[in-house]
Structure formats: structure tokens, C-alpha cells
Coordinates of C-alpha atoms in Angstrom, one line a residue:
Chain A
X1 CA 102.2 13.5 -166.7
X2 CA 101.7 15.7 -163.7
X3 CA 103.7 18.8 -163.0
X4 CA 105.4 17.1 -160.0
X5 CA 106.5 14.2 -162.1
X6 CA 108.0 16.5 -164.6
X7 CA 109.8 18.4 -161.8
X8 CA 111.1 15.0 -160.5
X9 CA 112.4 14.1 -163.9
X10 CA 114.2 17.3 -164.2
X11 CA 115.8 17.0 -160.7
X12 CA 117.0 13.5 -161.4
X13 CA 118.3 14.3 -164.9
X14 CA 120.0 17.5 -163.8
X15 CA 122.0 15.7 -161.1
X16 CA 123.3 13.2 -163.6
X17 CA 124.2 16.0 -166.0
X18 CA 126.0 18.2 -163.5
X19 CA 128.0 15.4 -162.0
X20 CA 129.1 14.2 -165.5
X21 CA 129.7 17.5 -167.1
X22 CA 132.2 18.3 -164.3
X23 CA 134.4 15.5 -165.5
X24 CA 136.8 17.5 -167.7
X25 CA 138.6 14.4 -169.1
X26 CA 135.3 13.1 -170.5
X27 CA 135.3 16.1 -172.8
X28 CA 138.8 15.4 -173.9
X29 CA 137.7 11.9 -174.8
X30 CA 134.6 13.1 -176.6
X31 CA 136.8 15.1 -179.0
X32 CA 139.9 12.8 -179.1
X33 CA 138.0 9.6 -180.1
X34 CA 136.4 10.9 -183.3
X35 CA 139.6 12.8 -184.1
X36 CA 141.6 9.5 -184.0
X37 CA 139.1 7.8 -186.2
X38 CA 138.5 10.5 -188.7
X39 CA 142.0 11.9 -189.0
X40 CA 144.3 8.9 -188.4
X41 CA 142.4 5.8 -189.1
X42 CA 140.5 7.5 -191.8
X43 CA 143.7 8.5 -193.6
X44 CA 145.1 4.9 -193.3
X45 CA 142.0 3.0 -194.2
X46 CA 141.0 5.3 -196.9
X47 CA 143.9 4.2 -199.1
X48 CA 142.3 0.8 -199.6
X49 CA 139.7 0.0 -202.2
X50 CA 136.8 2.3 -202.4
X51 CA 134.4 0.7 -204.9
X52 CA 131.7 0.0 -202.3
X53 CA 131.6 3.4 -200.7
X54 CA 128.8 5.7 -201.7
X55 CA 129.9 7.2 -204.9
X56 CA 131.3 10.7 -204.8
X57 CA 132.4 10.4 -201.2
X58 CA 135.8 9.6 -199.7
X59 CA 136.3 7.0 -197.0
X60 CA 136.5 9.7 -194.3
X61 CA 133.3 11.2 -195.5
X62 CA 131.6 7.8 -195.8
X63 CA 132.6 6.9 -192.2
X64 CA 131.9 10.2 -190.7
X65 CA 128.2 9.5 -189.8
X66 CA 129.3 6.2 -188.3
X67 CA 131.8 8.0 -186.1
X68 CA 129.1 10.3 -184.8
X69 CA 127.0 7.2 -184.0
X70 CA 130.0 5.7 -182.3
X71 CA 130.2 8.5 -179.7
X72 CA 126.5 8.3 -179.0
X73 CA 126.5 4.5 -178.8
X74 CA 129.3 4.2 -176.3
X75 CA 128.2 7.1 -174.2
X76 CA 124.6 6.0 -174.1
X77 CA 125.3 2.4 -173.1
X78 CA 127.8 3.6 -170.5
X79 CA 125.1 5.7 -168.9
X80 CA 123.9 2.5 -167.4
X81 CA 127.1 2.5 -165.5
X82 CA 125.9 5.6 -163.6
X83 CA 123.1 3.5 -162.2
X84 CA 125.5 0.7 -161.2
X85 CA 127.7 3.4 -159.7
X86 CA 124.8 4.8 -157.7
X87 CA 123.9 1.4 -156.5
X88 CA 127.4 0.6 -155.4
X89 CA 128.0 4.0 -153.6
X90 CA 124.6 4.0 -152.0
X91 CA 123.0 6.9 -153.7
X92 CA 120.4 4.8 -155.4
X93 CA 118.9 4.3 -151.9
X94 CA 118.6 8.0 -151.5
X95 CA 116.6 8.1 -154.7
X96 CA 114.5 5.1 -153.8
X97 CA 113.3 6.4 -150.5
X98 CA 112.0 9.6 -152.1
X99 CA 108.3 9.8 -152.8
X100 CA 108.9 9.7 -156.5
X101 CA 107.3 7.5 -159.2
X102 CA 109.7 4.9 -160.6
X103 CA 108.7 6.0 -164.1
X104 CA 110.0 9.5 -163.2
X105 CA 113.4 8.0 -162.1
X106 CA 113.6 6.0 -165.3
X107 CA 112.7 8.9 -167.6
X108 CA 115.1 11.2 -165.7
X109 CA 117.9 8.7 -166.2
X110 CA 116.9 8.4 -169.9
X111 CA 116.9 12.1 -170.4
X112 CA 120.3 12.7 -168.8
X113 CA 121.9 9.7 -170.7
X114 CA 120.4 10.8 -174.0
X115 CA 121.5 14.4 -173.6
X116 CA 125.1 13.4 -172.6
X117 CA 125.3 11.0 -175.5
X118 CA 124.0 13.8 -177.8
X119 CA 126.8 16.0 -176.6
X120 CA 129.3 13.2 -177.6
X121 CA 127.6 13.0 -180.9
X122 CA 127.8 16.7 -181.5
X123 CA 131.5 16.8 -180.5
X124 CA 132.1 14.3 -183.3
X125 CA 129.7 16.1 -185.7
X126 CA 131.6 19.3 -185.3
X127 CA 134.5 17.8 -187.3
X128 CA 132.4 18.1 -190.6
X129 CA 134.3 21.1 -191.9
X130 CA 137.6 19.3 -191.6
X131 CA 136.6 16.4 -193.8
X132 CA 134.8 18.5 -196.5
X133 CA 131.2 17.8 -195.9
X134 CA 128.8 20.6 -196.7
X135 CA 126.0 21.3 -194.3
X136 CA 122.6 22.8 -194.7
X137 CA 120.2 23.7 -191.9
X138 CA 118.0 20.8 -193.0
X139 CA 120.9 18.4 -192.9
X140 CA 121.9 19.6 -189.4
X141 CA 118.3 19.3 -188.2
X142 CA 117.9 15.8 -189.6
X143 CA 121.3 14.8 -188.1
X144 CA 120.3 16.0 -184.7
X145 CA 117.1 14.1 -184.9
X146 CA 119.0 10.9 -185.8
X147 CA 121.4 11.5 -183.0
X148 CA 118.5 11.9 -180.5
X149 CA 116.9 8.7 -181.8
X150 CA 120.2 6.8 -181.5
X151 CA 120.9 8.4 -178.1
X152 CA 117.6 7.2 -176.5
X153 CA 118.1 3.8 -178.0
X154 CA 121.7 3.5 -176.7
X155 CA 120.7 4.9 -173.3
X156 CA 117.8 2.6 -172.9
X157 CA 120.1 -0.4 -173.6
X158 CA 122.5 0.9 -170.9
X159 CA 119.7 1.4 -168.4
X160 CA 118.4 -2.1 -169.0
X161 CA 121.9 -3.5 -168.6
X162 CA 122.2 -1.9 -165.2
X163 CA 119.4 -4.4 -164.2
X164 CA 121.7 -7.3 -165.0
X165 CA 125.3 -6.1 -164.4
X166 CA 125.8 -5.4 -160.7
X167 CA 129.4 -4.2 -160.5
X168 CA 131.3 -1.3 -162.1
X169 CA 134.0 -3.8 -163.2
X170 CA 131.2 -5.8 -164.9
X171 CA 130.1 -2.8 -166.7
X172 CA 133.6 -2.4 -168.1
X173 CA 133.1 -5.7 -169.8
X174 CA 129.9 -4.5 -171.4
X175 CA 132.0 -2.1 -173.4
X176 CA 134.0 -5.0 -174.9
X177 CA 131.3 -7.6 -175.1
X178 CA 128.4 -5.5 -176.3
X179 CA 129.2 -1.9 -177.3
X180 CA 132.2 -2.8 -179.4
X181 CA 130.5 -5.6 -181.4
X182 CA 127.4 -3.5 -181.9
X183 CA 129.6 -0.7 -183.3
X184 CA 131.7 -3.1 -185.4
X185 CA 128.6 -4.8 -186.9
X186 CA 126.8 -1.6 -187.7
X187 CA 128.7 -0.8 -190.9
X188 CA 129.9 2.4 -189.4
X189 CA 133.5 2.0 -190.6
X190 CA 133.0 -0.2 -193.7
X191 CA 130.2 -0.7 -196.2
X192 CA 128.0 -3.6 -195.4
X193 CA 127.1 -4.0 -199.0
X194 CA 130.6 -5.4 -199.6
X195 CA 130.6 -7.6 -196.5
X196 CA 130.3 -11.4 -196.5
X197 CA 126.9 -12.8 -196.4
X198 CA 127.1 -14.1 -192.8
X199 CA 128.2 -10.7 -191.6
X200 CA 125.3 -9.1 -193.4
X201 CA 122.9 -11.5 -191.7
X202 CA 124.3 -10.7 -188.2
X203 CA 124.3 -7.0 -188.9
X204 CA 120.7 -7.2 -189.8
X205 CA 120.0 -7.8 -186.1
X206 CA 122.1 -4.9 -184.9
X207 CA 119.8 -1.9 -184.3
X208 CA 122.8 0.4 -184.8
X209 CA 123.1 -0.7 -188.4
X210 CA 119.8 1.2 -188.9
X211 CA 121.0 4.1 -186.8
X212 CA 124.2 4.4 -188.9
X213 CA 122.1 4.2 -192.0
X214 CA 119.8 6.9 -190.9
X215 CA 122.7 9.1 -190.0
X216 CA 124.3 8.5 -193.3
X217 CA 121.1 9.4 -195.1
X218 CA 120.9 12.7 -193.1
X219 CA 124.5 13.7 -193.5
X220 CA 125.4 12.6 -197.0
X221 CA 122.3 13.6 -198.8
X222 CA 121.3 10.2 -199.8
X223 CA 117.8 11.4 -200.2
X224 CA 115.9 8.6 -198.6
X225 CA 113.8 8.8 -195.5
X226 CA 113.4 5.3 -194.0
X227 CA 110.4 6.0 -191.8
X228 CA 110.0 2.3 -191.1
X229 CA 113.5 2.2 -189.6
X230 CA 112.8 5.1 -187.4
X231 CA 109.6 3.5 -186.1
X232 CA 111.4 0.3 -185.5
X233 CA 114.2 2.0 -183.5
X234 CA 111.7 3.9 -181.4
X235 CA 109.6 0.7 -180.7
X236 CA 112.8 -1.1 -179.7
X237 CA 113.8 1.7 -177.4
X238 CA 110.4 1.6 -175.8
X239 CA 110.7 -2.2 -175.3
X240 CA 114.1 -1.9 -173.7
X241 CA 112.7 0.8 -171.3
X242 CA 109.7 -1.4 -170.4
X243 CA 112.0 -4.3 -169.7
X244 CA 114.2 -2.0 -167.6
X245 CA 111.1 -0.9 -165.6
X246 CA 110.3 -4.5 -164.8
X247 CA 113.9 -5.5 -164.1
X248 CA 115.5 -2.6 -162.4
X249 CA 115.6 -2.1 -158.6
X250 CA 114.8 1.6 -158.8
Chain B
X1 CA 103.7 6.1 -135.1
X2 CA 104.7 2.6 -136.0
X3 CA 102.5 -0.4 -135.4
X4 CA 103.7 -3.9 -136.2
X5 CA 101.5 -6.9 -135.7
X6 CA 102.5 -10.4 -136.5
X7 CA 105.1 -9.2 -139.0
X8 CA 106.8 -12.1 -140.7
X9 CA 109.3 -12.3 -143.6
X10 CA 111.3 -15.0 -145.2
X11 CA 113.9 -15.3 -147.9
X12 CA 113.3 -18.6 -149.7
X13 CA 112.7 -21.1 -146.9
X14 CA 114.7 -19.1 -144.3
X15 CA 112.4 -17.3 -141.9
X16 CA 114.1 -14.0 -141.0
X17 CA 111.2 -12.3 -139.2
X18 CA 108.6 -14.1 -137.2
X19 CA 105.6 -12.7 -135.4
X20 CA 107.0 -9.3 -134.8
X21 CA 104.6 -7.3 -132.7
X22 CA 105.4 -3.9 -131.1
X23 CA 104.6 -0.3 -131.5
X24 CA 106.5 2.9 -131.4
X25 CA 104.7 5.9 -129.8
X26 CA 104.7 9.4 -131.3
X27 CA 107.6 11.5 -130.1
X28 CA 109.7 8.7 -128.5
X29 CA 113.2 7.5 -129.3
X30 CA 112.9 3.8 -129.9
X31 CA 115.9 1.5 -130.2
X32 CA 116.0 -1.9 -131.9
X33 CA 118.8 -4.0 -130.7
X34 CA 120.0 -7.3 -131.9
X35 CA 123.1 -9.3 -132.9
X36 CA 124.2 -9.4 -136.5
X37 CA 121.8 -11.4 -138.6
X38 CA 118.9 -11.0 -136.2
X39 CA 116.8 -9.4 -138.9
X40 CA 117.2 -5.7 -138.1
X41 CA 117.9 -4.7 -141.6
X42 CA 115.0 -6.7 -143.0
X43 CA 112.6 -5.0 -140.5
X44 CA 113.9 -1.6 -141.4
X45 CA 113.7 -2.3 -145.2
X46 CA 110.0 -3.3 -144.7
X47 CA 109.3 -0.1 -142.7
X48 CA 110.8 2.2 -145.3
X49 CA 109.1 0.6 -148.3
X50 CA 112.2 -1.0 -149.7
X51 CA 110.9 -4.5 -149.2
X52 CA 107.4 -6.0 -149.3
X53 CA 106.6 -8.1 -146.3
X54 CA 105.3 -11.6 -146.5
X55 CA 103.0 -11.7 -143.4
X56 CA 101.3 -9.6 -140.8
X57 CA 100.5 -5.9 -140.7
X58 CA 102.6 -2.8 -140.7
X59 CA 101.4 0.8 -140.3
X60 CA 103.6 3.9 -140.4
X61 CA 101.7 6.9 -139.2
X62 CA 98.5 5.1 -140.2
X63 CA 99.7 4.1 -143.7
X64 CA 100.7 0.7 -145.0
X65 CA 104.2 0.8 -146.6
X66 CA 103.1 -1.8 -149.2
X67 CA 99.9 -0.1 -150.1
X68 CA 100.8 3.6 -150.0
X69 CA 104.6 3.7 -150.4
X70 CA 104.7 7.3 -151.5
X71 CA 102.6 8.5 -148.5
X72 CA 104.9 6.6 -146.1
X73 CA 108.1 7.8 -147.8
X74 CA 106.9 11.4 -147.6
X75 CA 106.7 11.0 -143.8
X76 CA 110.0 9.3 -143.4
X77 CA 113.6 10.6 -143.0
X78 CA 116.0 7.7 -143.4
X79 CA 119.6 7.5 -142.5
X80 CA 121.3 4.3 -143.8
X81 CA 124.2 2.6 -142.2
X82 CA 126.5 3.4 -145.1
X83 CA 126.7 6.8 -146.7
X84 CA 124.1 7.6 -149.4
X85 CA 125.6 11.0 -150.3
X86 CA 126.7 11.8 -153.9
X87 CA 130.4 12.4 -153.3
X88 CA 130.9 14.4 -156.4
X89 CA 128.1 16.9 -155.8
X90 CA 128.5 19.7 -153.4
X91 CA 126.9 19.7 -150.0
X92 CA 124.4 22.2 -151.2
X93 CA 123.6 20.2 -154.3
X94 CA 123.0 17.1 -152.2
X95 CA 120.5 18.9 -150.0
X96 CA 118.8 20.6 -152.9
X97 CA 118.4 17.3 -154.7
X98 CA 116.7 15.7 -151.7
X99 CA 114.5 18.7 -151.0
X100 CA 113.2 18.9 -154.5
X101 CA 112.5 15.2 -154.7
X102 CA 110.5 15.5 -151.4
X103 CA 108.4 18.1 -153.1
X104 CA 109.6 21.2 -151.4
X105 CA 109.1 24.5 -153.2
X106 CA 112.1 26.4 -154.5
X107 CA 111.9 29.1 -151.8
X108 CA 111.5 26.5 -149.0
X109 CA 114.4 24.6 -150.4
X110 CA 116.8 27.6 -150.6
X111 CA 115.8 28.7 -147.1
X112 CA 116.1 25.3 -145.4
X113 CA 119.3 24.3 -147.2
X114 CA 121.0 27.3 -145.7
X115 CA 119.5 26.7 -142.3
X116 CA 120.4 23.0 -142.3
X117 CA 124.0 23.7 -143.3
X118 CA 124.3 26.3 -140.5
X119 CA 122.7 23.9 -138.1
X120 CA 125.3 21.2 -138.6
X121 CA 128.2 23.8 -138.8
X122 CA 129.0 23.1 -142.5
X123 CA 128.0 26.5 -144.0
X124 CA 131.6 27.3 -145.1
X125 CA 131.9 24.0 -146.9
X126 CA 128.6 24.4 -148.7
X127 CA 130.0 24.5 -152.2
X128 CA 132.7 21.9 -151.9
X129 CA 132.2 18.4 -153.2
X130 CA 131.1 16.0 -150.4
X131 CA 134.2 13.8 -151.0
X132 CA 136.3 16.3 -149.1
X133 CA 134.4 15.9 -145.8
X134 CA 135.5 13.7 -142.9
X135 CA 133.4 10.7 -141.8
X136 CA 131.8 12.6 -139.0
X137 CA 131.0 15.6 -141.2
X138 CA 129.4 13.3 -143.8
X139 CA 127.3 11.8 -141.1
X140 CA 126.2 15.2 -139.9
X141 CA 125.3 16.2 -143.4
X142 CA 123.3 13.0 -143.8
X143 CA 121.3 13.8 -140.7
X144 CA 120.7 17.3 -141.9
X145 CA 119.5 15.9 -145.2
X146 CA 117.2 13.3 -143.7
X147 CA 115.3 15.9 -141.7
X148 CA 115.3 18.8 -144.1
X149 CA 111.7 17.9 -145.3
X150 CA 110.6 17.7 -141.7
X151 CA 109.7 14.0 -141.5
X152 CA 107.5 12.8 -138.7
X153 CA 109.5 9.7 -138.3
X154 CA 113.3 9.5 -138.5
X155 CA 114.6 5.9 -139.2
X156 CA 118.3 5.5 -138.5
X157 CA 120.2 2.3 -139.2
X158 CA 123.3 2.1 -136.9
X159 CA 123.7 5.9 -136.4
X160 CA 127.3 5.9 -135.2
X161 CA 129.0 2.8 -136.6
X162 CA 132.5 3.5 -137.7
X163 CA 132.7 6.9 -135.9
X164 CA 135.1 7.8 -133.2
X165 CA 133.7 8.5 -129.7
X166 CA 133.7 12.3 -130.1
X167 CA 131.8 12.1 -133.4
X168 CA 129.4 9.5 -131.8
X169 CA 128.6 11.9 -129.0
X170 CA 128.0 14.7 -131.5
X171 CA 125.6 12.6 -133.5
X172 CA 123.7 11.6 -130.5
X173 CA 123.3 15.1 -129.3
X174 CA 121.9 16.0 -132.7
X175 CA 119.5 13.0 -132.6
X176 CA 118.2 14.0 -129.2
X177 CA 117.9 17.7 -130.3
X178 CA 115.9 16.7 -133.3
X179 CA 113.6 14.6 -131.1
X180 CA 113.2 17.4 -128.6
X181 CA 113.0 20.4 -130.9
X182 CA 111.1 19.0 -133.9
X183 CA 109.2 16.4 -132.0
X184 CA 110.3 13.8 -134.5
X185 CA 109.8 10.2 -133.5
X186 CA 113.1 8.3 -133.8
X187 CA 113.4 4.6 -134.7
X188 CA 116.9 3.4 -134.7
X189 CA 119.0 0.2 -134.6
X190 CA 122.2 -0.1 -132.8
X191 CA 124.6 -2.6 -131.4
X192 CA 126.2 -0.2 -129.0
X193 CA 124.4 -1.0 -125.8
X194 CA 125.3 2.1 -124.0
X195 CA 123.6 4.0 -126.8
X196 CA 120.5 2.0 -126.2
X197 CA 120.4 3.6 -122.7
X198 CA 119.5 7.0 -124.4
X199 CA 116.4 5.5 -125.9
X200 CA 113.0 5.9 -124.2
X201 CA 112.2 2.3 -125.1
X202 CA 114.0 -0.6 -126.7
X203 CA 113.2 -3.9 -128.2
X204 CA 115.6 -6.8 -128.5
X205 CA 115.4 -8.8 -131.7
X206 CA 117.0 -12.2 -131.8
X207 CA 116.8 -14.7 -134.7
X208 CA 113.8 -13.0 -136.1
X209 CA 111.8 -12.8 -132.9
X210 CA 111.3 -10.0 -130.4
X211 CA 112.6 -11.3 -127.0
X212 CA 112.1 -8.2 -124.9
X213 CA 110.5 -4.8 -125.1
X214 CA 110.3 -2.0 -122.6
X215 CA 112.4 0.9 -121.2
X216 CA 116.1 0.1 -120.9
X217 CA 115.5 -0.4 -117.1
X218 CA 112.7 -2.9 -117.7
X219 CA 114.7 -4.8 -120.2
X220 CA 117.8 -4.9 -118.0
X221 CA 115.7 -6.3 -115.2
X222 CA 114.0 -8.9 -117.4
X223 CA 117.1 -10.4 -118.8
X224 CA 120.0 -10.3 -116.4
X225 CA 120.9 -11.5 -113.0
X226 CA 122.4 -9.6 -110.1
X227 CA 126.0 -10.8 -109.6
X228 CA 127.3 -11.1 -106.0
X229 CA 130.9 -12.0 -105.2
X230 CA 131.5 -13.3 -101.7
X231 CA 134.7 -13.9 -99.9
X232 CA 134.5 -16.8 -97.4
X233 CA 136.3 -19.9 -96.3
X234 CA 133.0 -21.7 -95.9
X235 CA 132.2 -21.4 -99.6
X236 CA 130.7 -24.9 -100.0
X237 CA 128.2 -24.2 -97.3
X238 CA 127.4 -20.7 -98.4
X239 CA 127.0 -21.8 -102.0
X240 CA 124.6 -24.6 -101.0
X241 CA 122.5 -22.2 -98.9
X242 CA 122.4 -19.6 -101.7
X243 CA 121.2 -22.3 -104.1
X244 CA 118.6 -23.8 -101.8
X245 CA 117.2 -20.6 -100.3
X246 CA 117.4 -18.2 -103.2
X247 CA 117.7 -20.3 -106.3
X248 CA 121.1 -18.7 -107.0
X249 CA 123.5 -20.1 -109.6
X250 CA 127.0 -20.7 -108.1
X251 CA 130.1 -20.2 -110.1
X252 CA 133.7 -20.7 -109.0
X253 CA 136.2 -17.8 -109.3
X254 CA 139.8 -17.5 -110.0
X255 CA 140.4 -16.9 -106.2
X256 CA 140.3 -20.0 -104.0
X257 CA 138.4 -18.2 -101.2
X258 CA 135.7 -16.6 -103.3
X259 CA 132.6 -17.6 -105.1
X260 CA 130.2 -15.8 -107.5
X261 CA 126.5 -16.0 -107.2
X262 CA 124.0 -15.1 -109.9
X263 CA 120.5 -14.4 -108.6
X264 CA 117.4 -12.4 -109.5
X265 CA 117.3 -10.4 -106.3
X266 CA 120.9 -9.8 -105.0
X267 CA 119.9 -7.6 -102.0
X268 CA 117.7 -10.3 -100.6
X269 CA 120.4 -12.9 -101.0
X270 CA 123.0 -10.8 -99.3
X271 CA 120.7 -10.1 -96.3
X272 CA 119.8 -13.8 -96.0
X273 CA 123.4 -14.9 -96.1
X274 CA 124.6 -12.3 -93.6
X275 CA 121.7 -13.4 -91.3
X276 CA 122.9 -17.0 -91.5
X277 CA 126.7 -16.8 -91.8
X278 CA 127.4 -13.5 -90.1
X279 CA 131.0 -12.3 -90.1
X280 CA 132.4 -15.4 -91.7
X281 CA 131.4 -14.0 -95.1
X282 CA 132.1 -10.7 -96.8
X283 CA 130.5 -9.3 -99.9
X284 CA 133.3 -8.0 -102.1
X285 CA 131.3 -7.2 -105.2
X286 CA 127.6 -6.6 -105.9
X287 CA 126.6 -5.7 -109.4
X288 CA 123.2 -5.1 -110.9
X289 CA 122.8 -6.5 -114.4
X290 CA 123.8 -4.2 -117.3
X291 CA 122.1 -4.1 -120.6
X292 CA 125.0 -6.2 -121.8
X293 CA 124.1 -8.9 -119.3
X294 CA 120.5 -8.8 -120.3
X295 CA 121.5 -8.9 -124.0
X296 CA 123.6 -11.9 -123.4
X297 CA 121.0 -13.6 -121.3
X298 CA 118.3 -12.9 -123.8
X299 CA 120.1 -13.7 -127.1
X300 CA 122.9 -15.9 -126.0
X301 CA 125.2 -13.6 -128.0
X302 CA 127.9 -11.2 -127.0
X303 CA 127.1 -7.7 -127.9
X304 CA 129.2 -6.4 -130.8
X305 CA 130.3 -3.3 -128.9
X306 CA 134.1 -3.3 -128.8
X307 CA 134.0 -1.2 -125.6
X308 CA 131.6 -3.5 -123.7
X309 CA 132.8 -5.4 -120.7
X310 CA 131.6 -8.8 -121.9
X311 CA 133.2 -8.4 -125.3
X312 CA 136.4 -7.3 -123.7
X313 CA 136.4 -10.2 -121.3
X314 CA 135.9 -12.6 -124.2
X315 CA 138.7 -11.1 -126.2
X316 CA 141.0 -11.4 -123.2
X317 CA 140.1 -15.0 -122.8
X318 CA 140.9 -15.7 -126.4
X319 CA 144.1 -13.8 -126.2
X320 CA 145.1 -15.8 -123.1
X321 CA 144.4 -19.1 -124.9
X322 CA 146.5 -18.0 -127.9
X323 CA 149.4 -17.2 -125.7
X324 CA 149.4 -20.6 -124.1

């Protein structure tokens, strides 16, 4: 990658970051959503049976990694909306007439989307002291790594979607029709081990099932390092990006 | 600066550009005129590397937009019809983003962003988000942005659509200044025919074909007819003579004692008729064709300009009908 391509990527990513970070209400949402899940729903749902949770952890603790993934998943997928937005308000043309490689635009968008989703993940992650999860530097490092992997995956899905969904309203549906089911299937808020067989089979095809699993391994000291899952998620991310490159009108 | 030869394009089976051949000389202001749907946008999109052409050849400053898009883009400043500013970013951020993507150094960027903002009188708004600007101010900012990297060729799609007349004049003064001071070649589309008068040369595009090119004077002469209104009681005789001797087209008027004659050379017609009919006729109106007339004659379309005589006339007719 040439120095100028790197500079282009930074310029593109920085614009997305600065225009998004200026939205104060987004920060409120980033903190409010995990708070609702962990403090309110966690309290309510935790009263049910707990046989299938990982032993030694409360429901809140069990679901905590999934809530971190939730913030990243929704934020990453919605980053595609920024491309749709740019297209609708004309700014995409301003980018397209610049002497910049399309790969730089794509990578710039990926970088910005991933960093923004990472911030959402971190906002949720910072609740760990309130639900009694101990942290070590290694756990924090592994958690950030998982968040980054999940963030690039979710963002690449969002970017690819921008090639198919042409209106902002349409992207609102993506939330309900895609992001929500992906989250619900992932086993973020219930243990898949106790789920009916058909649900397990569908969840098997949800990449975020593996992301939640990775996150749980990192946060809850399960002690496993599913390298194959990581490789699978990275490969999938790359495939989504390649498809986006072919499909998008960048 | 631009050389088009046999340029053709189609969407599906619909041919939108057909055998387009013309060139734009370095340093001139060139206007492309045409009714809606004539193919202006398609032609611009091909020029600015947004669309790959189907036929013919295109060179922009010696480079083919399809072969070397980045080289062409680096030479271009483009102003689209609709705003392409990021409304949430500040003026300064919009200009910086553009400058950096066009490969300007940090020092150059800082220097020219300041200069450009001063140039369009927006220095005191530099750190406000663009969404607070008026339509005219946004347009000025877009022009400043499009030339900040010193493009050789400025492509402007409908520079003044949607602006009031004061803002339109301001924009035009700026375009002329850019052309004069930076020597930038300007290629623009417009449907305001009086704006076409400012151009050094124009081309009229109709249903995908070029139907006229030349200076505004040349195009005016090639398309329209002189209009002569004559007051006479002997209109049958006068009309017949004008038709026979000068090939004029005769049209009745709303006044019973007047006729209108359309002819290539109005002066010769008037001289001939006076010689023959003397004091029994009087010329009450003699009008050279306007660009509007030429446009209508060449394209069979009324220009879209809301201020133009022909459009006004048509609207009045429609209004009258509605009243009845």
C-alpha cells in the first residue's frame, strides 16, 4: 500500500469519525442500551432457570459478553447507512470524483465503521465492575481483539448492504430484518446449549454466534482459544468486503 | 481540452447519445445547452469518469476517462447540479477533505483553504457546519472547493439552477473570474439561455445529437428567423409577395390589419417590400432571432427558462385557455 493510499484512507475514515462523534445522542444510546439489558432485563430474566448457564456465573455475567457484541453488531451494520446517507445527500459523488483508489474508500469506510463500533463495544464493556466480573490485562486485551474482529465483520456486512439498500428508510428495515435476528440467534442472551434443535441449526449459520462465543471465552475465562472460529470470521469478513467492492458504486 | 469524436451511449436499447463530435479549446467557456432528457447529464458523467461510454472516443486534456480515470479526475474540478457538501462538517472541514483527497500537502491545504474562504467571503463562517449556510453561500463554497486543487478544467452542471437572480449573477461573476484569472477552461450545461450568451462557444444537444455548435451569435443565426411585423391593409398581396420573393413564412396576427413574416434575412425583405408597396405598408416590429428562437427552431422545444419570452408566452396561452 502506497503512502498516498494510506493518507486517503485516513482522510476518508477521519471524516466519518468526526461527523459521527459529534452526535451527542449517539453516546447516550451507546451507554443506555447496555444499561437497559444488563441492569433491567438482566435482573428480570436472571430469575429464571439457570441450569444451562456457564457454571459459576450469574445470568447477567453470562449475558455480558453478548451485550458487548450487541453494541458492536448494531453499530457496525448501521455504518452502511452512512454510505446510503452519503449517496442520498450527494457527498458520495464528491468522493467518487477524487483521484482516489476505490479500495482506499472501502478500507477508509471499514476503518471508521470498525472504530465506531469498537467504541460502542467499549461503552458496554465498561459496565464490567457493576456486574462483578474481574478483569486482568490479558482478558482486556483478548476482549478488545474479539471486539475488533466482530467490528470489522459487522461493518463489512453493513458496507455490503449499502450496495443493495438504496434509501435511508430501507436501511431502517435492515435493523429489524437482519441485525435483530442476527443478534437474537447468536446466543448472546440465552444459552444455545439449551435451545431447541432447529434453533441450534439456524444459529450455526449466524457468524455472530461465533463472535459471542469468542467474547465469552475472553471475558469469562473459559480457557479455550477457538483459532478456527477466528480464521472463519476473518475469512467471512474478507468475502463480504470483496463482494462490496464488486457491488458498491464507490 | 476536451475532444469528443463519435461519442455514443445507450441505456438498454435506448440510445441517449449518438455520434457526438465537438471539442472544447483550452481557456474557453463552453456551454452545452439542451432540453431535459437531451443527454446532457450522461455526457457529463462520461467526461468526469462516472460512466463508461459505449462508443467513440473521449479525451480530456489528452487522457481517456475510461483508461486513466485518476489522471482525468486530478485535472477536473466538478460542480454538480445538487449540493455535494457534507452538511454536518464545517466549511473548513469540507475544503480540507477535498484538498487532501486531491493530494495536496498539508501546508498547501491550510494555505489555500484560508485563501478560498476569503475569496468567496465566507471566512467568518469557516468553523460553522455547512447546514447553516444559505443556498447561494453553499453554491459559492462548492465553487471554491471545486477549484481549490487548481483544476485545468472546470465542469459545471447547471451552475445556477434554483438560485435567485442576485445569487445567479454572483456565481457567474465568479465563473468568469476563475476563467480569466486562473485560465481554467470551463465546460458547463445550462438551460438558462441568457446565460449561454456569456459562453465563448456553445453546443446544442437534442435527443442525443448535437444540432448546432459555434459562438452564441453563430448559433443564433443558424437556427432562428428574423421576425418582421407589418401593418398594411393590403396584407394578402404583401404576404404573397414576401412568400414568392423572399421565401418568407406568413403568419396572421391578432390585429386584423397586421401580418407577421418569418424570414432568414429580414432587412432584405423590408427593403424589397418598401420598394414594391411604398407607403401602403409600415414595419411595426423587426426582431432578430434570439437564442430562444434558435433553440426552439433547432430542438422543437421551449427552453426551460422561466424568464424567457417563449416560455412566458406559452404559459400565458395556457392560462388563457384555462380561463375560457
